[in-house]
């Protein structure tokens, strides 16, 4: 990892002080977030570039591939730098390309966490999000399972993804919520209530797809989009993703110029 600076400053997430600008690994897979990337060597180089440039917050999920992104992270970066935060997500099944279905049954969440541990090559997950709330299973039961895994030492911190303020409060009655990850960008511009809810409660807010799922490509557009999100509060930590080795440096320039 180069230097001691962190892109866009730092933020404490899940017990680690990490770069506010993180990196999402969803686009490291094949088309439709399915299967292996077209160029595995390029994906591995990209992960090295991200970390070498000072980004210390990686976001992934069991469902990316499925399993592909976690495998790539281990191949590229294990043994991991101590300062690196790897957040993953469980609670989603992928029966086919472009198909995503929440599944929050306790036995499935438990089995998936065990698989994530093996794929990433760790004894404990730094941060494990509930990928989506399964409407067929009570939310306290879903986060309760993750809380049990936390007590067993298999998860260090528990997060939530794509949730509303009332769901954060429901989950918080069961387990301490370490981070909330929702979609927020110029294309999906309004999650004000959740951003503020997290600020008041001291919960890091992690916008995914902050560049509109790759719709923004011009440097000035990137700069405006990222600075808008960072300006929402010191608790906001975007996780843009890319499949281009050159793109991380463009993102870093967009937050430092």
mmCIF file of C-alpha atoms in Angstrom:
data_model
loop_
_atom_site.group_PDB
_atom_site.id
_atom_site.type_symbol
_atom_site.label_atom_id
_atom_site.label_comp_id
_atom_site.label_asym_id
_atom_site.label_seq_id
_atom_site.Cartn_x
_atom_site.Cartn_y
_atom_site.Cartn_z
ATOM 1 C CA UNK A 1 0.000 0.000 0.000
ATOM 2 C CA UNK A 2 1.491 3.313 -1.039
ATOM 3 C CA UNK A 3 1.936 6.232 1.310
ATOM 4 C CA UNK A 4 -0.014 7.037 4.440
ATOM 5 C CA UNK A 5 -2.847 9.085 2.967
ATOM 6 C CA UNK A 6 -6.383 7.830 2.527
ATOM 7 C CA UNK A 7 -8.621 8.869 -0.385
ATOM 8 C CA UNK A 8 -11.156 11.539 0.661
ATOM 9 C CA UNK A 9 -10.047 11.254 4.278
ATOM 10 C CA UNK A 10 -10.932 8.522 6.740
ATOM 11 C CA UNK A 11 -13.904 7.130 8.623
ATOM 12 C CA UNK A 12 -14.229 4.557 11.390
ATOM 13 C CA UNK A 13 -16.235 1.590 10.097
ATOM 14 C CA UNK A 14 -16.542 -1.743 11.877
ATOM 15 C CA UNK A 15 -13.676 -1.039 14.240
ATOM 16 C CA UNK A 16 -11.185 0.085 11.592
ATOM 17 C CA UNK A 17 -10.189 3.529 10.370
ATOM 18 C CA UNK A 18 -10.536 3.241 6.603
ATOM 19 C CA UNK A 19 -10.578 5.453 3.521
ATOM 20 C CA UNK A 20 -13.926 7.203 3.049
ATOM 21 C CA UNK A 21 -13.705 6.283 -0.615
ATOM 22 C CA UNK A 22 -14.098 2.520 -0.792
ATOM 23 C CA UNK A 23 -14.320 0.067 -3.651
ATOM 24 C CA UNK A 24 -17.244 -2.146 -4.648
ATOM 25 C CA UNK A 25 -16.395 -5.453 -6.336
ATOM 26 C CA UNK A 26 -19.720 -6.196 -8.021
ATOM 27 C CA UNK A 27 -18.328 -5.394 -11.464
ATOM 28 C CA UNK A 28 -15.365 -7.755 -11.142
ATOM 29 C CA UNK A 29 -17.563 -10.645 -12.285
ATOM 30 C CA UNK A 30 -18.961 -11.560 -15.695
ATOM 31 C CA UNK A 31 -21.918 -9.792 -17.362
ATOM 32 C CA UNK A 32 -25.016 -9.660 -15.212
ATOM 33 C CA UNK A 33 -22.855 -10.142 -12.085
ATOM 34 C CA UNK A 34 -22.637 -13.768 -13.170
ATOM 35 C CA UNK A 35 -19.639 -16.046 -13.487
ATOM 36 C CA UNK A 36 -15.991 -15.225 -13.971
ATOM 37 C CA UNK A 37 -14.761 -11.910 -15.392
ATOM 38 C CA UNK A 38 -13.768 -11.800 -19.070
ATOM 39 C CA UNK A 39 -10.159 -11.215 -17.993
ATOM 40 C CA UNK A 40 -9.272 -12.695 -14.602
ATOM 41 C CA UNK A 41 -5.716 -11.346 -14.629
ATOM 42 C CA UNK A 42 -7.026 -7.825 -15.178
ATOM 43 C CA UNK A 43 -9.458 -8.223 -12.270
ATOM 44 C CA UNK A 44 -6.608 -9.315 -10.003
ATOM 45 C CA UNK A 45 -4.454 -6.375 -11.130
ATOM 46 C CA UNK A 46 -7.348 -4.039 -10.455
ATOM 47 C CA UNK A 47 -7.651 -5.221 -6.858
ATOM 48 C CA UNK A 48 -3.914 -4.699 -6.356
ATOM 49 C CA UNK A 49 -4.183 -1.200 -7.831
ATOM 50 C CA UNK A 50 -7.080 -0.288 -5.557
ATOM 51 C CA UNK A 51 -5.185 -1.253 -2.408
ATOM 52 C CA UNK A 52 -1.878 0.191 -3.625
ATOM 53 C CA UNK A 53 -3.600 3.548 -4.166
ATOM 54 C CA UNK A 54 -4.647 3.676 -0.514
ATOM 55 C CA UNK A 55 -8.229 2.420 -0.611
ATOM 56 C CA UNK A 56 -8.727 0.330 2.525
ATOM 57 C CA UNK A 57 -12.451 -0.465 2.356
ATOM 58 C CA UNK A 58 -13.491 -3.280 -0.001
ATOM 59 C CA UNK A 59 -17.114 -4.291 -0.411
ATOM 60 C CA UNK A 60 -18.191 -7.651 -1.797
ATOM 61 C CA UNK A 61 -20.945 -10.268 -1.457
ATOM 62 C CA UNK A 62 -21.541 -13.980 -1.598
ATOM 63 C CA UNK A 63 -23.978 -13.275 -4.452
ATOM 64 C CA UNK A 64 -21.449 -11.544 -6.734
ATOM 65 C CA UNK A 65 -20.823 -14.261 -9.286
ATOM 66 C CA UNK A 66 -22.082 -15.907 -7.146
ATOM 67 C CA UNK A 67 -18.897 -16.407 -5.109
ATOM 68 C CA UNK A 68 -16.592 -15.015 -7.824
ATOM 69 C CA UNK A 69 -15.706 -11.674 -6.223
ATOM 70 C CA UNK A 70 -14.775 -13.238 -2.889
ATOM 71 C CA UNK A 71 -12.525 -15.778 -4.627
ATOM 72 C CA UNK A 72 -10.795 -12.970 -6.554
ATOM 73 C CA UNK A 73 -10.193 -10.932 -3.405
ATOM 74 C CA UNK A 74 -8.464 -13.853 -1.748
ATOM 75 C CA UNK A 75 -6.377 -14.656 -4.831
ATOM 76 C CA UNK A 76 -5.245 -11.064 -5.195
ATOM 77 C CA UNK A 77 -4.756 -9.868 -1.647
ATOM 78 C CA UNK A 78 -4.388 -12.713 0.867
ATOM 79 C CA UNK A 79 -2.738 -12.452 3.356
ATOM 80 C CA UNK A 80 -4.587 -9.207 3.849
ATOM 81 C CA UNK A 81 -3.042 -5.943 5.086
ATOM 82 C CA UNK A 82 -4.099 -5.350 8.680
ATOM 83 C CA UNK A 83 -5.666 -1.990 7.821
ATOM 84 C CA UNK A 84 -7.884 -3.463 5.072
ATOM 85 C CA UNK A 85 -11.615 -3.776 5.827
ATOM 86 C CA UNK A 86 -13.383 -6.431 3.767
ATOM 87 C CA UNK A 87 -17.161 -6.190 4.021
ATOM 88 C CA UNK A 88 -19.288 -8.952 2.556
ATOM 89 C CA UNK A 89 -23.010 -9.640 2.373
ATOM 90 C CA UNK A 90 -25.253 -12.676 2.864
ATOM 91 C CA UNK A 91 -28.959 -13.345 2.409
ATOM 92 C CA UNK A 92 -29.348 -13.425 -1.373
ATOM 93 C CA UNK A 93 -29.665 -16.330 -3.822
ATOM 94 C CA UNK A 94 -28.815 -16.216 -7.529
ATOM 95 C CA UNK A 95 -30.741 -18.876 -9.470
ATOM 96 C CA UNK A 96 -29.782 -17.293 -12.818
ATOM 97 C CA UNK A 97 -28.005 -14.348 -14.438
ATOM 98 C CA UNK A 98 -29.584 -11.016 -13.435
ATOM 99 C CA UNK A 99 -31.888 -12.780 -10.948
ATOM 100 C CA UNK A 100 -31.607 -11.800 -7.277
ATOM 101 C CA UNK A 101 -33.845 -13.235 -4.543
ATOM 102 C CA UNK A 102 -33.616 -12.427 -0.826
ATOM 103 C CA UNK A 103 -33.373 -15.475 1.418
ATOM 104 C CA UNK A 104 -33.110 -14.787 5.127
ATOM 105 C CA UNK A 105 -33.785 -18.167 6.691
ATOM 106 C CA UNK A 106 -31.413 -18.722 9.627
ATOM 107 C CA UNK A 107 -29.975 -21.968 8.281
ATOM 108 C CA UNK A 108 -29.180 -20.322 4.938
ATOM 109 C CA UNK A 109 -27.528 -17.302 6.557
ATOM 110 C CA UNK A 110 -25.417 -19.572 8.754
ATOM 111 C CA UNK A 111 -24.321 -21.765 5.867
ATOM 112 C CA UNK A 112 -23.466 -18.746 3.726
ATOM 113 C CA UNK A 113 -21.340 -17.128 6.430
ATOM 114 C CA UNK A 114 -19.362 -20.366 6.757
ATOM 115 C CA UNK A 115 -18.809 -20.380 2.987
ATOM 116 C CA UNK A 116 -17.718 -16.725 2.984
ATOM 117 C CA UNK A 117 -15.164 -17.475 5.686
ATOM 118 C CA UNK A 118 -13.678 -20.274 3.601
ATOM 119 C CA UNK A 119 -13.663 -18.318 0.345
ATOM 120 C CA UNK A 120 -12.027 -15.264 1.895
ATOM 121 C CA UNK A 121 -9.609 -17.374 3.926
ATOM 122 C CA UNK A 122 -10.409 -15.798 7.288
ATOM 123 C CA UNK A 123 -11.614 -16.959 10.701
ATOM 124 C CA UNK A 124 -13.918 -13.972 11.168
ATOM 125 C CA UNK A 125 -15.683 -11.606 8.768
ATOM 126 C CA UNK A 126 -14.792 -7.950 9.423
ATOM 127 C CA UNK A 127 -18.264 -6.736 8.482
ATOM 128 C CA UNK A 128 -21.193 -8.852 7.324
ATOM 129 C CA UNK A 129 -24.283 -7.164 5.895
ATOM 130 C CA UNK A 130 -27.732 -8.651 5.549
ATOM 131 C CA UNK A 131 -27.840 -8.197 1.761
ATOM 132 C CA UNK A 132 -31.600 -7.703 1.621
ATOM 133 C CA UNK A 133 -34.437 -8.055 4.080
ATOM 134 C CA UNK A 134 -36.389 -11.206 3.241
ATOM 135 C CA UNK A 135 -40.092 -10.278 3.584
ATOM 136 C CA UNK A 136 -40.921 -13.925 4.359
ATOM 137 C CA UNK A 137 -38.797 -13.980 7.532
ATOM 138 C CA UNK A 138 -39.170 -11.576 10.492
ATOM 139 C CA UNK A 139 -36.312 -9.073 10.444
ATOM 140 C CA UNK A 140 -35.389 -9.712 14.112
ATOM 141 C CA UNK A 141 -34.928 -13.377 13.233
ATOM 142 C CA UNK A 142 -32.624 -12.539 10.316
ATOM 143 C CA UNK A 143 -30.396 -10.112 12.205
ATOM 144 C CA UNK A 144 -30.657 -12.329 15.271
ATOM 145 C CA UNK A 145 -28.922 -15.079 13.332
ATOM 146 C CA UNK A 146 -26.101 -12.707 12.408
ATOM 147 C CA UNK A 147 -25.918 -11.597 16.051
ATOM 148 C CA UNK A 148 -25.510 -15.233 17.115
ATOM 149 C CA UNK A 149 -22.706 -15.661 14.595
ATOM 150 C CA UNK A 150 -21.127 -12.508 15.989
ATOM 151 C CA UNK A 151 -21.254 -13.964 19.496
ATOM 152 C CA UNK A 152 -19.648 -17.135 18.145
ATOM 153 C CA UNK A 153 -16.750 -15.077 16.777
ATOM 154 C CA UNK A 154 -17.493 -15.661 13.092
ATOM 155 C CA UNK A 155 -18.613 -12.082 12.400
ATOM 156 C CA UNK A 156 -16.969 -9.011 13.934
ATOM 157 C CA UNK A 157 -19.652 -6.478 12.965
ATOM 158 C CA UNK A 158 -23.152 -6.618 11.456
ATOM 159 C CA UNK A 159 -24.537 -4.272 8.793
ATOM 160 C CA UNK A 160 -27.753 -3.778 6.827
ATOM 161 C CA UNK A 161 -28.297 -3.170 3.115
ATOM 162 C CA UNK A 162 -31.220 -1.504 1.344
ATOM 163 C CA UNK A 163 -33.184 -0.619 4.442
ATOM 164 C CA UNK A 164 -35.440 2.166 5.690
ATOM 165 C CA UNK A 165 -35.060 4.017 9.009
ATOM 166 C CA UNK A 166 -37.686 1.920 10.775
ATOM 167 C CA UNK A 167 -35.884 -1.272 9.757
ATOM 168 C CA UNK A 168 -32.633 0.106 11.157
ATOM 169 C CA UNK A 169 -34.378 0.697 14.478
ATOM 170 C CA UNK A 170 -35.913 -2.790 14.470
ATOM 171 C CA UNK A 171 -32.531 -4.375 13.792
ATOM 172 C CA UNK A 172 -30.828 -2.161 16.380
ATOM 173 C CA UNK A 173 -33.032 -3.656 19.080
ATOM 174 C CA UNK A 174 -31.341 -6.999 18.353
ATOM 175 C CA UNK A 175 -27.757 -6.146 17.372
ATOM 176 C CA UNK A 176 -25.544 -3.091 17.053
ATOM 177 C CA UNK A 177 -25.725 -1.953 13.421
ATOM 178 C CA UNK A 178 -22.179 -1.121 12.301
ATOM 179 C CA UNK A 179 -23.047 0.264 8.839
ATOM 180 C CA UNK A 180 -25.941 0.795 6.446
ATOM 181 C CA UNK A 181 -25.496 0.332 2.706
ATOM 182 C CA UNK A 182 -28.163 1.826 0.422
ATOM 183 C CA UNK A 183 -28.285 2.854 -3.214
ATOM 184 C CA UNK A 184 -27.689 6.573 -3.680
ATOM 185 C CA UNK A 185 -26.521 8.441 -6.775
ATOM 186 C CA UNK A 186 -27.623 11.049 -9.277
ATOM 187 C CA UNK A 187 -29.872 8.342 -10.751
ATOM 188 C CA UNK A 188 -31.356 7.491 -7.326
ATOM 189 C CA UNK A 189 -30.968 10.870 -5.665
ATOM 190 C CA UNK A 190 -33.124 10.761 -2.537
ATOM 191 C CA UNK A 191 -32.414 8.712 0.555
ATOM 192 C CA UNK A 192 -32.298 11.770 2.776
ATOM 193 C CA UNK A 193 -34.257 10.237 5.633
ATOM 194 C CA UNK A 194 -31.914 7.271 5.943
ATOM 195 C CA UNK A 195 -28.766 9.384 5.561
ATOM 196 C CA UNK A 196 -29.948 11.629 8.402
ATOM 197 C CA UNK A 197 -31.151 8.687 10.497
ATOM 198 C CA UNK A 198 -27.684 7.168 10.302
ATOM 199 C CA UNK A 199 -25.982 10.485 11.089
ATOM 200 C CA UNK A 200 -28.023 10.975 14.255
ATOM 201 C CA UNK A 201 -27.322 7.413 15.397
ATOM 202 C CA UNK A 202 -23.622 7.475 14.536
ATOM 203 C CA UNK A 203 -23.916 4.763 11.890
ATOM 204 C CA UNK A 204 -21.700 4.944 8.775
ATOM 205 C CA UNK A 205 -23.778 5.273 5.604
ATOM 206 C CA UNK A 206 -22.273 3.490 2.593
ATOM 207 C CA UNK A 207 -23.819 4.452 -0.787
ATOM 208 C CA UNK A 208 -23.526 1.690 -3.372
ATOM 209 C CA UNK A 209 -23.652 2.365 -7.134
ATOM 210 C CA UNK A 210 -22.732 6.011 -6.350
ATOM 211 C CA UNK A 211 -21.900 6.699 -9.992
ATOM 212 C CA UNK A 212 -25.237 5.470 -11.291
ATOM 213 C CA UNK A 213 -24.121 1.881 -12.008
ATOM 214 C CA UNK A 214 -21.431 3.072 -14.400
ATOM 215 C CA UNK A 215 -23.546 5.638 -16.242
ATOM 216 C CA UNK A 216 -21.129 8.475 -15.395
ATOM 217 C CA UNK A 217 -17.852 8.436 -17.303
ATOM 218 C CA UNK A 218 -16.675 12.042 -17.719
ATOM 219 C CA UNK A 219 -14.168 13.308 -15.150
ATOM 220 C CA UNK A 220 -16.272 16.323 -14.201
ATOM 221 C CA UNK A 221 -19.357 14.139 -13.733
ATOM 222 C CA UNK A 222 -17.384 11.768 -11.507
ATOM 223 C CA UNK A 223 -16.058 14.667 -9.469
ATOM 224 C CA UNK A 224 -19.496 16.194 -8.948
ATOM 225 C CA UNK A 225 -21.149 12.879 -8.086
ATOM 226 C CA UNK A 226 -18.558 11.822 -5.526
ATOM 227 C CA UNK A 227 -18.195 15.244 -3.945
ATOM 228 C CA UNK A 228 -21.971 15.536 -3.636
ATOM 229 C CA UNK A 229 -22.097 12.277 -1.698
ATOM 230 C CA UNK A 230 -19.088 13.083 0.476
ATOM 231 C CA UNK A 231 -20.683 16.436 1.228
ATOM 232 C CA UNK A 232 -23.756 14.797 2.751
ATOM 233 C CA UNK A 233 -21.873 14.188 5.977
ATOM 234 C CA UNK A 234 -18.690 12.869 7.508
ATOM 235 C CA UNK A 235 -20.424 9.523 8.061
ATOM 236 C CA UNK A 236 -20.905 8.889 4.312
ATOM 237 C CA UNK A 237 -18.459 6.514 2.569
ATOM 238 C CA UNK A 238 -19.202 5.766 -1.120
ATOM 239 C CA UNK A 239 -18.069 2.490 -2.706
ATOM 240 C CA UNK A 240 -17.797 3.044 -6.481
ATOM 241 C CA UNK A 241 -16.842 0.025 -8.561
ATOM 242 C CA UNK A 242 -15.265 -0.574 -11.946
ATOM 243 C CA UNK A 243 -13.705 -3.248 -14.121
ATOM 244 C CA UNK A 244 -11.040 -0.873 -15.499
ATOM 245 C CA UNK A 245 -7.542 -0.840 -13.996
ATOM 246 C CA UNK A 246 -7.226 2.879 -14.804
ATOM 247 C CA UNK A 247 -10.536 3.883 -13.249
ATOM 248 C CA UNK A 248 -9.515 3.831 -9.540
ATOM 249 C CA UNK A 249 -6.947 6.558 -10.194
ATOM 250 C CA UNK A 250 -9.612 8.629 -11.960
ATOM 251 C CA UNK A 251 -11.883 8.250 -8.937
ATOM 252 C CA UNK A 252 -9.095 9.298 -6.598
ATOM 253 C CA UNK A 253 -8.342 12.367 -8.697
ATOM 254 C CA UNK A 254 -12.037 13.228 -8.639
ATOM 255 C CA UNK A 255 -11.977 13.437 -4.841
ATOM 256 C CA UNK A 256 -8.614 15.175 -4.465
ATOM 257 C CA UNK A 257 -8.489 17.808 -7.236
#
